[in-house]
Structures are given as structure tokens and as C-alpha cells.
mmCIF file of C-alpha atoms in Angstrom:
data_model
loop_
_atom_site.group_PDB
_atom_site.id
_atom_site.type_symbol
_atom_site.label_atom_id
_atom_site.label_comp_id
_atom_site.label_asym_id
_atom_site.label_seq_id
_atom_site.Cartn_x
_atom_site.Cartn_y
_atom_site.Cartn_z
ATOM 1 C CA MET D 1 -31.006 -19.264 -0.977
ATOM 2 C CA LEU D 2 -31.944 -22.894 -1.094
ATOM 3 C CA VAL D 3 -33.872 -24.026 1.946
ATOM 4 C CA LEU D 4 -34.006 -28.203 2.306
ATOM 5 C CA ALA D 5 -37.269 -28.430 3.711
ATOM 6 C CA PHE D 6 -38.245 -32.215 4.923
ATOM 7 C CA ASP D 7 -40.909 -34.162 7.702
ATOM 8 C CA THR D 8 -41.350 -37.340 9.111
ATOM 9 C CA ALA D 9 -43.809 -36.609 11.538
ATOM 10 C CA THR D 10 -46.167 -38.553 9.283
ATOM 11 C CA PRO D 11 -46.050 -41.899 8.058
ATOM 12 C CA ALA D 12 -44.679 -40.235 4.775
ATOM 13 C CA VAL D 13 -41.259 -38.978 4.443
ATOM 14 C CA THR D 14 -41.526 -35.983 2.521
ATOM 15 C CA ALA D 15 -38.260 -33.861 1.346
ATOM 16 C CA ALA D 16 -38.435 -30.258 -0.953
ATOM 17 C CA LEU D 17 -35.937 -27.753 -1.850
ATOM 18 C CA HIS D 18 -36.984 -24.098 -1.885
ATOM 19 C CA ASP D 19 -35.482 -21.678 -4.012
ATOM 20 C CA GLY D 20 -37.400 -18.548 -2.241
ATOM 21 C CA GLU D 21 -39.642 -18.367 -5.063
ATOM 22 C CA ARG D 22 -40.520 -21.962 -5.641
ATOM 23 C CA VAL D 23 -39.883 -25.298 -4.968
ATOM 24 C CA LEU D 24 -36.933 -26.626 -7.370
ATOM 25 C CA ALA D 25 -37.849 -30.605 -6.524
ATOM 26 C CA GLU D 26 -40.067 -32.989 -4.385
ATOM 27 C CA SER D 27 -40.597 -36.243 -3.187
ATOM 28 C CA THR D 28 -43.025 -38.159 -0.797
ATOM 29 C CA THR D 29 -42.870 -41.841 -0.231
ATOM 30 C CA VAL D 30 -45.321 -42.983 2.577
ATOM 31 C CA ASP D 31 -43.808 -46.309 4.695
ATOM 32 C CA ALA D 32 -44.740 -45.720 8.336
ATOM 33 C CA ARG D 33 -41.848 -47.726 9.712
ATOM 34 C CA ARG D 34 -38.781 -47.206 7.208
ATOM 35 C CA HIS D 35 -38.189 -43.105 7.994
ATOM 36 C CA GLY D 36 -34.919 -43.868 9.185
ATOM 37 C CA GLU D 37 -33.724 -45.956 5.763
ATOM 38 C CA LEU D 38 -35.493 -42.957 3.663
ATOM 39 C CA LEU D 39 -34.824 -39.934 4.626
ATOM 40 C CA VAL D 40 -31.609 -39.778 3.311
ATOM 41 C CA PRO D 41 -31.735 -41.125 0.120
ATOM 42 C CA THR D 42 -35.169 -38.873 -0.335
ATOM 43 C CA ILE D 43 -32.842 -35.917 0.405
ATOM 44 C CA GLU D 44 -30.308 -37.026 -2.200
ATOM 45 C CA THR D 45 -32.842 -37.690 -5.006
ATOM 46 C CA VAL D 46 -34.648 -33.708 -4.174
ATOM 47 C CA LEU D 47 -30.403 -32.706 -4.289
ATOM 48 C CA ARG D 48 -30.278 -34.456 -7.676
ATOM 49 C CA GLU D 49 -33.268 -33.466 -9.549
ATOM 50 C CA ALA D 50 -32.509 -29.529 -8.894
ATOM 51 C CA GLY D 51 -28.807 -29.898 -9.778
ATOM 52 C CA VAL D 52 -27.505 -29.076 -6.344
ATOM 53 C CA VAL D 53 -25.248 -30.275 -3.591
ATOM 54 C CA LEU D 54 -25.445 -30.431 -0.268
ATOM 55 C CA ALA D 55 -23.068 -27.922 -0.074
ATOM 56 C CA ASP D 56 -25.266 -25.240 -1.413
ATOM 57 C CA VAL D 57 -27.870 -25.080 0.499
ATOM 58 C CA THR D 58 -28.680 -22.198 2.743
ATOM 59 C CA ALA D 59 -31.151 -23.342 5.529
ATOM 60 C CA VAL D 60 -32.431 -26.573 6.366
ATOM 61 C CA VAL D 61 -35.777 -26.876 7.932
ATOM 62 C CA ALA D 62 -37.536 -30.011 9.713
ATOM 63 C CA GLY D 63 -40.852 -30.601 10.947
ATOM 64 C CA ALA D 64 -41.177 -31.220 14.967
ATOM 65 C CA GLY D 65 -44.617 -32.547 15.095
ATOM 66 C CA PRO D 66 -46.426 -33.520 16.477
ATOM 67 C CA GLY D 67 -46.153 -37.548 15.131
ATOM 68 C CA PRO D 68 -44.828 -40.424 16.537
ATOM 69 C CA TYR D 69 -41.166 -40.965 18.867
ATOM 70 C CA THR D 70 -39.113 -42.451 16.193
ATOM 71 C CA GLY D 71 -39.855 -40.824 13.148
ATOM 72 C CA LEU D 72 -39.877 -37.461 14.670
ATOM 73 C CA ARG D 73 -36.373 -38.259 15.974
ATOM 74 C CA VAL D 74 -35.508 -39.086 12.671
ATOM 75 C CA GLY D 75 -35.885 -35.938 10.935
ATOM 76 C CA LEU D 76 -34.280 -33.576 13.850
ATOM 77 C CA ILE D 77 -31.493 -35.505 14.138
ATOM 78 C CA THR D 78 -30.649 -35.630 10.652
ATOM 79 C CA ALA D 79 -31.374 -31.986 9.878
ATOM 80 C CA GLN D 80 -28.654 -31.103 12.993
ATOM 81 C CA ALA D 81 -26.170 -33.270 11.389
#
């Protein structure tokens, strides 16, 4: 099992990949105004560092707040996509 988790409910953009036992890779960038620009590259970095591709991921988890509307929208729509 590979779980991709990310959160955009704070000024940080955070993503991590977990295999059910341990965190394989993680990344955090603090920039409250660039969630939309940073989330996908952050996810790509985490996947690359773990040596997996998105098709290997079995679950996606996104933080649902509370937080600023724009940041939450970026995270939740990315998870849905």
C-alpha cells in the first residue's frame, strides 16, 4: 500500500508518501501565496525521491482544514483530480 498525503491548509505546502509502515519521502515548502504553483511539483518530488510513479499510489489523502479557502481548494481539487 502506498499512501500519498498532502496538506495546503497552512502557509506550507506539505506532501509525503507512506507505505503503511514508514514515510518513504516528504517535502515541505512554506509560501502562503503559491499553493497552486507548488503542490504538483512537491508531489512529483516526493514520488521521485521514493522511486515510484503516481500509478503506484493506492490512496490519496488531503488535509481538509480549517485553513484559507484558496489553499484548501488547491489541495482538495488536486486530490480529486
